[in-house]
Structures are given as structure tokens and as C-alpha cells.
Tab-separated table of C-alpha atoms and ligand atoms in Angstrom:
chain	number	residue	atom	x	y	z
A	1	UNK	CA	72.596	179.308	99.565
A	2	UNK	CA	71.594	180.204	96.119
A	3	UNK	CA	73.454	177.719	93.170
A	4	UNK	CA	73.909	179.599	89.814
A	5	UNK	CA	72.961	177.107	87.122
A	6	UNK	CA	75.313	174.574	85.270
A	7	UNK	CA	77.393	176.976	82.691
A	8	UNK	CA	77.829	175.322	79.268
A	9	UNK	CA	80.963	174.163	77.570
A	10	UNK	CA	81.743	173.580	74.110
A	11	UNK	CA	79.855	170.295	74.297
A	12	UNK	CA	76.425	171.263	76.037
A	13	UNK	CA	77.344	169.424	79.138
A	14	UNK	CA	78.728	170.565	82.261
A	15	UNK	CA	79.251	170.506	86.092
A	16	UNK	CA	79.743	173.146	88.062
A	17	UNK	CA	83.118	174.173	89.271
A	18	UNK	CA	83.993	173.723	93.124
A	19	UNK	CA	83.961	176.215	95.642
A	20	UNK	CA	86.334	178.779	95.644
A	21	UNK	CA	87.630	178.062	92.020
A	22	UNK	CA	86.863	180.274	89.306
A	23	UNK	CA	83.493	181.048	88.223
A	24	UNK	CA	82.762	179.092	91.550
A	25	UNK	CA	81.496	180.804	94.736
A	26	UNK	CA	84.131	180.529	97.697
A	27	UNK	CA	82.586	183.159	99.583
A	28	UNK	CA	79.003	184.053	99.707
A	29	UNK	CA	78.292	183.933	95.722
A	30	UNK	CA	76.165	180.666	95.530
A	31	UNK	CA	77.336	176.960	95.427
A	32	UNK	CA	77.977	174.843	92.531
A	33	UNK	CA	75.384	172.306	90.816
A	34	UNK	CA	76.535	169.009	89.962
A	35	UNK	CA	73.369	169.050	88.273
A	36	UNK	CA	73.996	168.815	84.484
A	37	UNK	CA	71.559	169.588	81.303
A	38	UNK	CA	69.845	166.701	80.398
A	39	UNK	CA	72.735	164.369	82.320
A	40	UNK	CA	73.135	162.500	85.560
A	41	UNK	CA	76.774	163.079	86.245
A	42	UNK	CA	77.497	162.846	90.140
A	43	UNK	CA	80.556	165.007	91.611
A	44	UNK	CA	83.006	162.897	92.980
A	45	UNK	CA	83.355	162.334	96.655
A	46	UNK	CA	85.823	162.568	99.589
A	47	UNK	CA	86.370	159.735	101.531
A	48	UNK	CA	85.543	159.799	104.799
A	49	UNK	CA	89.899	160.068	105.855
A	50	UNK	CA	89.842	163.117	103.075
A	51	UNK	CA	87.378	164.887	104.062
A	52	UNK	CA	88.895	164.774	107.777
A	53	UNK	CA	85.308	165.602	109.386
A	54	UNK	CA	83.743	162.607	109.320
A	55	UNK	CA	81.735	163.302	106.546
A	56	UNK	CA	81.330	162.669	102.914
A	57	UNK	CA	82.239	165.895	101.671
A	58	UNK	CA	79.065	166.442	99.697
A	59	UNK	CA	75.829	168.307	100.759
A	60	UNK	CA	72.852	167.321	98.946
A	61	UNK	CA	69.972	169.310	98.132
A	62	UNK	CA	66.386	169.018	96.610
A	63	UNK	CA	68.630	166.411	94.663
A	64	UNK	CA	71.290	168.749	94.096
A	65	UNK	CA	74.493	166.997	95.620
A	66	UNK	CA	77.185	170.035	96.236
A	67	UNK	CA	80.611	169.295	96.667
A	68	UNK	CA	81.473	171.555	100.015
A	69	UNK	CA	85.551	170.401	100.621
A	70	UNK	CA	88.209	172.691	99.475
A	71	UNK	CA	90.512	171.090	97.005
A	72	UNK	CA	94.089	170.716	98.128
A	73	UNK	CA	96.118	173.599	96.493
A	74	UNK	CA	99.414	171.227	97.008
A	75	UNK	CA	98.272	169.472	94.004
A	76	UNK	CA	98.676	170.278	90.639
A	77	UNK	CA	95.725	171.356	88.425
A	78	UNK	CA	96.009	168.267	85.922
A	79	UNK	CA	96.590	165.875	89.165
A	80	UNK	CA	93.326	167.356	90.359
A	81	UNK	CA	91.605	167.066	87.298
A	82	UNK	CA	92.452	163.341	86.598
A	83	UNK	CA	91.019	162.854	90.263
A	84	UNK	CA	88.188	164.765	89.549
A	85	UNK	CA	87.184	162.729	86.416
A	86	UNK	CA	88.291	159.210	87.986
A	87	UNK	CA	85.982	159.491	90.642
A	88	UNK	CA	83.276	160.752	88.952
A	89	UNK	CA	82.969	158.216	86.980
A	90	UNK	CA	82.943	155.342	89.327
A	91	UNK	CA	80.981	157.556	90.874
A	92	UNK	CA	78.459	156.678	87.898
A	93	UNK	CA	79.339	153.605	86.247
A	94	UNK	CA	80.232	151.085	89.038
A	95	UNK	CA	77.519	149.450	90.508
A	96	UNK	CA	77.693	145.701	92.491
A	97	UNK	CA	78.449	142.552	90.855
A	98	UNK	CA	80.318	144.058	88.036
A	99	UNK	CA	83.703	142.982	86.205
A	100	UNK	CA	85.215	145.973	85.627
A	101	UNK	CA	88.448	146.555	83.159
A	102	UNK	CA	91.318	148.800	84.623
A	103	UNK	CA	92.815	151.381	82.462
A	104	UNK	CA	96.462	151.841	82.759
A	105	UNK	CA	98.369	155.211	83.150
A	106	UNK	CA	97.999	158.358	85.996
A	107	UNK	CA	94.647	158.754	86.112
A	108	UNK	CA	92.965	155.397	86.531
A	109	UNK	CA	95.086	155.152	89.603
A	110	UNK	CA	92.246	157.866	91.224
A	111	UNK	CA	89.254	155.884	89.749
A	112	UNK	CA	91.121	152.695	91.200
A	113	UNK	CA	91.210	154.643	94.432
A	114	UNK	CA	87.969	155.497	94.933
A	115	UNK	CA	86.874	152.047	94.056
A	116	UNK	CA	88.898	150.484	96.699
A	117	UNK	CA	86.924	153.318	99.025
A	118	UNK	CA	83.631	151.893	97.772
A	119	UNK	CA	84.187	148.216	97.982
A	120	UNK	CA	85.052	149.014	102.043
A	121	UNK	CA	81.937	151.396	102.173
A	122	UNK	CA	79.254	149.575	100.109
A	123	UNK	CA	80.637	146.245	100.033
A	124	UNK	CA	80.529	145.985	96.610
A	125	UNK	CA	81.337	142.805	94.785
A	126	UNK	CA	83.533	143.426	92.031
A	127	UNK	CA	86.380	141.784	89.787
A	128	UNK	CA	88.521	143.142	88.032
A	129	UNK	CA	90.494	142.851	84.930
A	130	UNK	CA	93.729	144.552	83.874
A	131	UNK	CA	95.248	146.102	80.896
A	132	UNK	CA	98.811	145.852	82.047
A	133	UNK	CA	101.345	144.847	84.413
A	134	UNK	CA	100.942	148.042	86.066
A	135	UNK	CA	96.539	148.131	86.038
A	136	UNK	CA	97.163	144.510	87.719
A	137	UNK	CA	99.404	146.110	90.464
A	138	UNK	CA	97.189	148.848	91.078
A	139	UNK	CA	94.286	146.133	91.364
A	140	UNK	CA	96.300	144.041	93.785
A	141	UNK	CA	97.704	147.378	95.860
A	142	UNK	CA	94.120	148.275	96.721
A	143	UNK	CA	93.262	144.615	97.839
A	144	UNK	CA	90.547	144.698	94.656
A	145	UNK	CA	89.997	141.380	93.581
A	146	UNK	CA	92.022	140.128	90.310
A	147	UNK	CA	90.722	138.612	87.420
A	148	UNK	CA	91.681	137.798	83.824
A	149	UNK	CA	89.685	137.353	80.074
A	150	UNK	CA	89.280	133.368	80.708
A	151	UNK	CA	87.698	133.446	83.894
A	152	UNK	CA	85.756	136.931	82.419
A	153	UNK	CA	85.717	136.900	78.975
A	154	UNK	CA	82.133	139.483	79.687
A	155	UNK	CA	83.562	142.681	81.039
A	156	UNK	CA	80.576	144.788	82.124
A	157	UNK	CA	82.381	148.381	82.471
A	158	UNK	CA	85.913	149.307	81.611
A	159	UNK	CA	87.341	152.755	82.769
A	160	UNK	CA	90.320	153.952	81.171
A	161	UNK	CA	92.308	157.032	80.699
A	162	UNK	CA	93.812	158.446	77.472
A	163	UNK	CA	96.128	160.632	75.506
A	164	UNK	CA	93.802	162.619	73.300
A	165	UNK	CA	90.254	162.808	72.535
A	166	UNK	CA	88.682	164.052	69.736
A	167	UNK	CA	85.259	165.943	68.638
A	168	UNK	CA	83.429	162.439	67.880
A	169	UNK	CA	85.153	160.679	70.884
A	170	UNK	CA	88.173	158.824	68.846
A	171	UNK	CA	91.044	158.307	71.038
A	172	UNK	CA	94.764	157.968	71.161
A	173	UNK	CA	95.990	155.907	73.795
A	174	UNK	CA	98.917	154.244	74.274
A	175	UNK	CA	101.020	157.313	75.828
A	176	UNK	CA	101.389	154.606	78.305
A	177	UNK	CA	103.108	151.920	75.998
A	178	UNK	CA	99.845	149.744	77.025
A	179	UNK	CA	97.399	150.031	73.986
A	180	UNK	CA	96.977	146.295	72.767
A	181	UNK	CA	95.379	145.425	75.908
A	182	UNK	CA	93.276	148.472	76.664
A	183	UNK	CA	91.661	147.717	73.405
A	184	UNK	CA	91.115	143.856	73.873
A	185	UNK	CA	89.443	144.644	77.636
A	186	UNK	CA	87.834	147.727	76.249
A	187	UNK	CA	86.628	145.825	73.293
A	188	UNK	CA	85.329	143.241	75.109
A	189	UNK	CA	83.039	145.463	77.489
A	190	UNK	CA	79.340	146.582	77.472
A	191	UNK	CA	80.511	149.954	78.120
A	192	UNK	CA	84.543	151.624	77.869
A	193	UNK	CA	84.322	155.072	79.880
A	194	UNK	CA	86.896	157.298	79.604
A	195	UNK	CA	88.633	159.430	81.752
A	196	UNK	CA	90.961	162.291	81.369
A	197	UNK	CA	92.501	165.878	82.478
A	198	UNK	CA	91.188	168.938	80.310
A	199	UNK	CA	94.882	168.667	78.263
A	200	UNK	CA	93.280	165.629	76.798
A	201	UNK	CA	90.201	167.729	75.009
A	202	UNK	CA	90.915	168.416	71.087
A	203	UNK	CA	88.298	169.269	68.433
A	204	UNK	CA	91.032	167.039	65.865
A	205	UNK	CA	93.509	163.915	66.927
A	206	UNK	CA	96.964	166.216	67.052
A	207	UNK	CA	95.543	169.481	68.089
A	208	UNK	CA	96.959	168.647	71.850
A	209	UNK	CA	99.160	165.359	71.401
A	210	UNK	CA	102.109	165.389	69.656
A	211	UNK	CA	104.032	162.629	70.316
A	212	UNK	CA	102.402	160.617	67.811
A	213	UNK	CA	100.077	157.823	67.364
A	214	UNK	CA	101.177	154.538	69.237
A	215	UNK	CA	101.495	151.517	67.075
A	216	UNK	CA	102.569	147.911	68.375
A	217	UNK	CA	104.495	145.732	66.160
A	218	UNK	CA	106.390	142.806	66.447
A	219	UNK	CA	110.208	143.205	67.127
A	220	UNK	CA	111.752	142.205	64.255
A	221	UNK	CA	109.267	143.743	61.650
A	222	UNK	CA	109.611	147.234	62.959
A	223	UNK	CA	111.874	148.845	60.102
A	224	UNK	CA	109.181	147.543	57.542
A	225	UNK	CA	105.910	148.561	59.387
A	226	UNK	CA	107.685	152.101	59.987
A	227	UNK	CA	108.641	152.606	56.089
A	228	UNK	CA	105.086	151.287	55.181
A	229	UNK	CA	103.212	153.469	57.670
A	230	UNK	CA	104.602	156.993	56.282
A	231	UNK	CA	105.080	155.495	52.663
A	232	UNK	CA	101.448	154.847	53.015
A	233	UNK	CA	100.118	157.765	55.138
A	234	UNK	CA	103.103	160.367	55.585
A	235	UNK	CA	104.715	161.831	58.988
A	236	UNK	CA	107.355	159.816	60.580
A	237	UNK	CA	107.247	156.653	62.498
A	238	UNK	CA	110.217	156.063	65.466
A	239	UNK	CA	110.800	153.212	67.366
A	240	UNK	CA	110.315	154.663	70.993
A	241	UNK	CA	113.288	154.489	73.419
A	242	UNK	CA	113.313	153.268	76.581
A	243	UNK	CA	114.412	156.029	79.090
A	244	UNK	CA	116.591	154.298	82.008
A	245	UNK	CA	117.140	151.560	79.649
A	246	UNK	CA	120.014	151.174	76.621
A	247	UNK	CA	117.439	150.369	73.809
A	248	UNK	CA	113.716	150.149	72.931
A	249	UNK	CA	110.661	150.347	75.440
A	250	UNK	CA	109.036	146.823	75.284
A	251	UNK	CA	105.804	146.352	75.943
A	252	UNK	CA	104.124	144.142	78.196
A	253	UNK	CA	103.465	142.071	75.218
A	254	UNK	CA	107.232	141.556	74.909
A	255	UNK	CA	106.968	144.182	71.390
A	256	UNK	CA	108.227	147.056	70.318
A	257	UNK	CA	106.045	150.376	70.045
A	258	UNK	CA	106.661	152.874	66.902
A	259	UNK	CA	105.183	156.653	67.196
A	260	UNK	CA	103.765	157.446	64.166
A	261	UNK	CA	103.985	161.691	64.061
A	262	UNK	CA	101.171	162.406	61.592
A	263	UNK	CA	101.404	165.423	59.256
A	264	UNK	CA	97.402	165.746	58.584
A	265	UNK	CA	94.449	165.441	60.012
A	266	UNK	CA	92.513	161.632	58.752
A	267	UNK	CA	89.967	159.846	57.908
A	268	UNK	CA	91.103	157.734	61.084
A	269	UNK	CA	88.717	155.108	60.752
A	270	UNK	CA	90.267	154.113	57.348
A	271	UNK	CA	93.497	154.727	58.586
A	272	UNK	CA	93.401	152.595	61.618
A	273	UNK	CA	92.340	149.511	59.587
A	274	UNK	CA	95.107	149.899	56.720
A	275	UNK	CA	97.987	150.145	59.547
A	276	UNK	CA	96.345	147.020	61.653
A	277	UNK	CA	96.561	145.242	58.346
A	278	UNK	CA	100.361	145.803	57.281
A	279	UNK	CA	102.358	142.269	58.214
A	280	UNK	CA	104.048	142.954	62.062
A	281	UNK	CA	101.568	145.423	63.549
A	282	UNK	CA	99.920	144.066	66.235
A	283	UNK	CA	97.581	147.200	67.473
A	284	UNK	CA	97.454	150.702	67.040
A	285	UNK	CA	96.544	153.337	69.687
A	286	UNK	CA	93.888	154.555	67.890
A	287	UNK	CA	90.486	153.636	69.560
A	288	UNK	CA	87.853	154.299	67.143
A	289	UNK	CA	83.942	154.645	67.661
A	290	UNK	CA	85.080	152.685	71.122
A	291	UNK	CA	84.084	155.611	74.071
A	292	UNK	CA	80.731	155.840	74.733
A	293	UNK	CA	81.337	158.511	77.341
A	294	UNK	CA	84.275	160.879	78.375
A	295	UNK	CA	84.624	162.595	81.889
A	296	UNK	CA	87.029	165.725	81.516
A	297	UNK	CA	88.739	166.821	84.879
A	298	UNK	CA	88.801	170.536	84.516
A	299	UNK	CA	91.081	173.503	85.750
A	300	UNK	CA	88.539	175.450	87.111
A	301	UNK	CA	87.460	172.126	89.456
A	302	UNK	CA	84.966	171.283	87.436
A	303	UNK	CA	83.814	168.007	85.711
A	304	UNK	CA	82.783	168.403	81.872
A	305	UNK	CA	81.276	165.040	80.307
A	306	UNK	CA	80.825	164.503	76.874
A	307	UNK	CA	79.370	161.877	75.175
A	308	UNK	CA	78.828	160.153	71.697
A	309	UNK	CA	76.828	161.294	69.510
A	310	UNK	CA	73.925	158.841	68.586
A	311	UNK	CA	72.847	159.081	64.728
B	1	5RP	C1	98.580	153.921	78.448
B	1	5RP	C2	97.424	154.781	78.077
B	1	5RP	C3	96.949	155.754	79.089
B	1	5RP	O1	95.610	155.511	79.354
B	1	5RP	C4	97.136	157.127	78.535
B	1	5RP	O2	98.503	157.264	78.211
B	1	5RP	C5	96.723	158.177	79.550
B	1	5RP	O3	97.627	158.194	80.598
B	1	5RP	P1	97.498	159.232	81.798
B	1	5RP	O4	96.260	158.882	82.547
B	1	5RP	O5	98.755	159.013	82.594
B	1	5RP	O6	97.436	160.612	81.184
B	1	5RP	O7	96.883	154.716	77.006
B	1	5RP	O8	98.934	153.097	77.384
């Protein structure tokens, strides 16, 4: 079966889409080529209970590995996409005798999955360290084993999704209400790999998200951080609600979380380090110069990874 060649995205490096998707071949038109210019991004697999046929779901040739299941059409696109890009980059990154941070949010939960699905296969050894309550039940609902900073203050890989990524891989996170301590176990890892649906992809922070940048701050200076944040920088900053609770969403940190809704596009470096430095803010969901590497489910089935640029 001939495979037509990677196509190119915006950012120079691609993988194919899946059968039967557009600009894929369902019928007789080629394959698709996981194969990527210049990287070494691996398709993600099926487990062995997915792909229902006892095997992997992958077909590999002259080093070409060819993804060969259908994807389920009950899910949506964006569910499929955050799978896509979850497993492939455990696909990539994880590797025995790792600690590995745990993202929190939708999509980790299909990078979690498939390495649960590993661990049984390969018998990995790997511990794991969370970035919330809910990363820590994910790590304890797939029988992964739980760790924490004291025991593993070295975190060797952290995967993590997020709300918006940018041209030069600057990230909002904290969508999730979770940001403080996806930065400390990002921060504290050799290498933070990111993981997201193609919603996620802006050339500028804002382009896609617009709910606001995610800033931390202790309960009872939230009033003063919020006039200070838009008396400094503009936009508006509101204390977010909880939804099936009278009152504010509080974090796992027991704090409160203000969206700042920007009105410009900045210099977000500078911007990041003025907010962390007004009295009450604890963290802000801006994640700066932090992703080395960013695996983009998208809607055609593809994966599209970008990475950061080195000067
Ligand atoms: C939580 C986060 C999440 O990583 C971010 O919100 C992405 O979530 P999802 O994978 O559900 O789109 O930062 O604080």
C-alpha cells in the first residue's frame, strides 16, 4: 500500500491523519505515515481490549508504524483528539524507572490510560506524582503507583494538558482550577510535555481562550490582587464561582482563583512576574518558557507536534 508523505502544518511538523479521515486514505488511496520531518513522534496505540483482534492496532513498515484501527465515530472529535495526543506522548516520553508528574484536567486522563496499559504490558517501573486531588485519583484508579515531592523531589517527565498554547509554546493553564501545582511538578521536571486537542492551538494567548488567565491568591486578599491586576495591566479580574456550590471555587490549595480577562496581547513574560509579585497571589496560570514539546490531537485524526524553538 503506497503512504503519501507527512503533509505540513503551520509548524513544519506533522503526522499523518488516520485512515478513513480526511486527507487520509480509507479506501484504496495509500496509508498514513507516522513518520514526521526531521521528528520521531510515534502514533498512539490500541490496547490489545481496543483493538478487539488481538493485536496492537499498528502495522509497521520499513520503520513506518501505520495506525490500521478505525477510530470510534461515537466519540467526539476533541475527545478523540485529547486521546490521540495523550497517548502519543507516553508513547514517546515514558520509558522505565521514571517519576513521572500527572497533569490534571480531560486529557491527561488518556495519557494516564495508556500508561496503566503499559505498566501491565512492559512492566514498567514508574512513580508517579500528582498535581491535584483529582491527578492523584486518576493515579490511584489505574493502580499506578503514588508518590509525592519529598519522597521525589527529581521528577524525570511531567505530562500535562492545557488551556491555550501559544506560537513560542507559553501556556495558560489552570482552566482546571489546578495551576499552582502543575507548575511546582512541572517546574521541578527534566522535561514538562504537553498535551492538548487542536482548540488549544493559537498563534497569541487569547486568540482561542477566553475565559481569562487563572491567577491563585489567597482568600482574603482577593479584592486587592483583582484591583491591582487591571489597575496595573487592564481587562477585568473575577473571582470564579463555584458551579453546584453557593460561593467561590476553592482550590485544592484551600484559595481562591481570579480570571483575569485580558484586553491585549503581552509581553507575558514581564507580565507573569509583576502579577506573582503583588502581596496575595500565590501563582498564575501562565507557564512561561516551561513546554519543551506540545502534542496537538487533531480533527482530521492526526497528531501535530510542535516544539520550542532553540536560539
Ligand atoms: C487544570 C489545567 C488543565 O490542564 C487544563 O485546563 C486543560 O484541561 P483539559 O485537558 O480538560 O482541556 O490546567 O488546571
Amino acid at each position: 500500500m503506497q503512504r503519501p508523505g507527512p503533509f505540513s502544518t503551520l509548524y513544519g511538523r506533522v503526522l499523518a491523519p488516520l485512515p478513513g479521515r480526511a486527507g487520509g486514505a480509507a479506501s484504496g488511496g495509500g496509508g498514513n505515515s507516522w513518520a514526521s520531518l526531521g521528528s520521531h513522534v510515534q502514533p498512539p496505540r490500541r490496547s490489545q481490549s481496543e483493538s478487539g483482534g488481538g493485536t496492537d492496532g499498528t502495522s509497521t513498515r520499513s520503520g513506518i508504524v501505520a495506525p490500521v484501527f478505525p477510530i470510534f465515530s461515537t466519540m467526539s472529535k476533541a475527545e478523540e483528539a485529547k486521546r490521540l495526543a495523550g497517548r502519543a506522548a507516553v508513547e514517546n516520553h515514558v520509558k522505565d524507572n521514571q517519576v513521572l508528574g500527572i497533569g490534571s484536567g480531560s486529557t491527561i486522563v488518556h495519557a494516564v490510560q495508556r500508561i496503566a496499559e503499559r505498566v501491565r504490558e512492559e512492566n514498567l517501573n514508574l512513580v508517579c506524582i500528582p498535581t491535584s486531588f483529582q491527578a492523584r485519583q486518576l493515579i490511584l484508579q489505574y493502580g499506578l503507583t503514588l508518590s509525592d515531592l519529598d519522597r521525589h523531589p527529581e521528577i524525570d517527565l511531567a505530562i500535562d494538558g492545557a488551556d491555550e498554547v501559544d506560537s513560542e509554546l507559553n501556556l495558560i493553564k489552570g482552566g482546571g482550577g489546578c495551576l499552582t501545582q502543575e507548575k511546582i511538578v512541572a517546574g521541578y521536571a527534566s522535561h514538562f510535555i504537553v498535551i492538548a486537542d487542536f482548540r488549544k492551538n493559537s498563534q497569541n494567548l487569547g486568540d482561542q481562550w477566553h475565559k481569562g488567565i487563572p491567577i491563585e491568591v489567597i482568600p482574603m486578599a482577593y479584592v486587592p490582587v483583582s484591583r491591582a491586576v487591571t489597575r496595573k495591566f487592564g481587562g477585568v479580574a473575577e473571582l470564579r464561582m463555584a458551579v453546584n456550590k453557593a460561593g467561590p471555587v476553592v482550590t485544592d490549595n484551600g484559595n481562591f482563583i481570579l480570571d483575569w480577562k485580558f484586553e491585549q496581547v503581552h509581553q507575558w513574560h514581564d507580565v507573569n512576574t509583576a502579577i506573582k509579585m503583588i502581596p496575595g497571589v500565590v501563582d498564575t496560570g501562565l507557564f512561561i518558557n516551561m513546554a519543551e514539546r506540545v502534542y496537538f490531537g487533531m480533527q482530521d485524526g492526526s497528531v501535530s507536534m510542535r516544539e520550542k524553538h532553540v536560539c
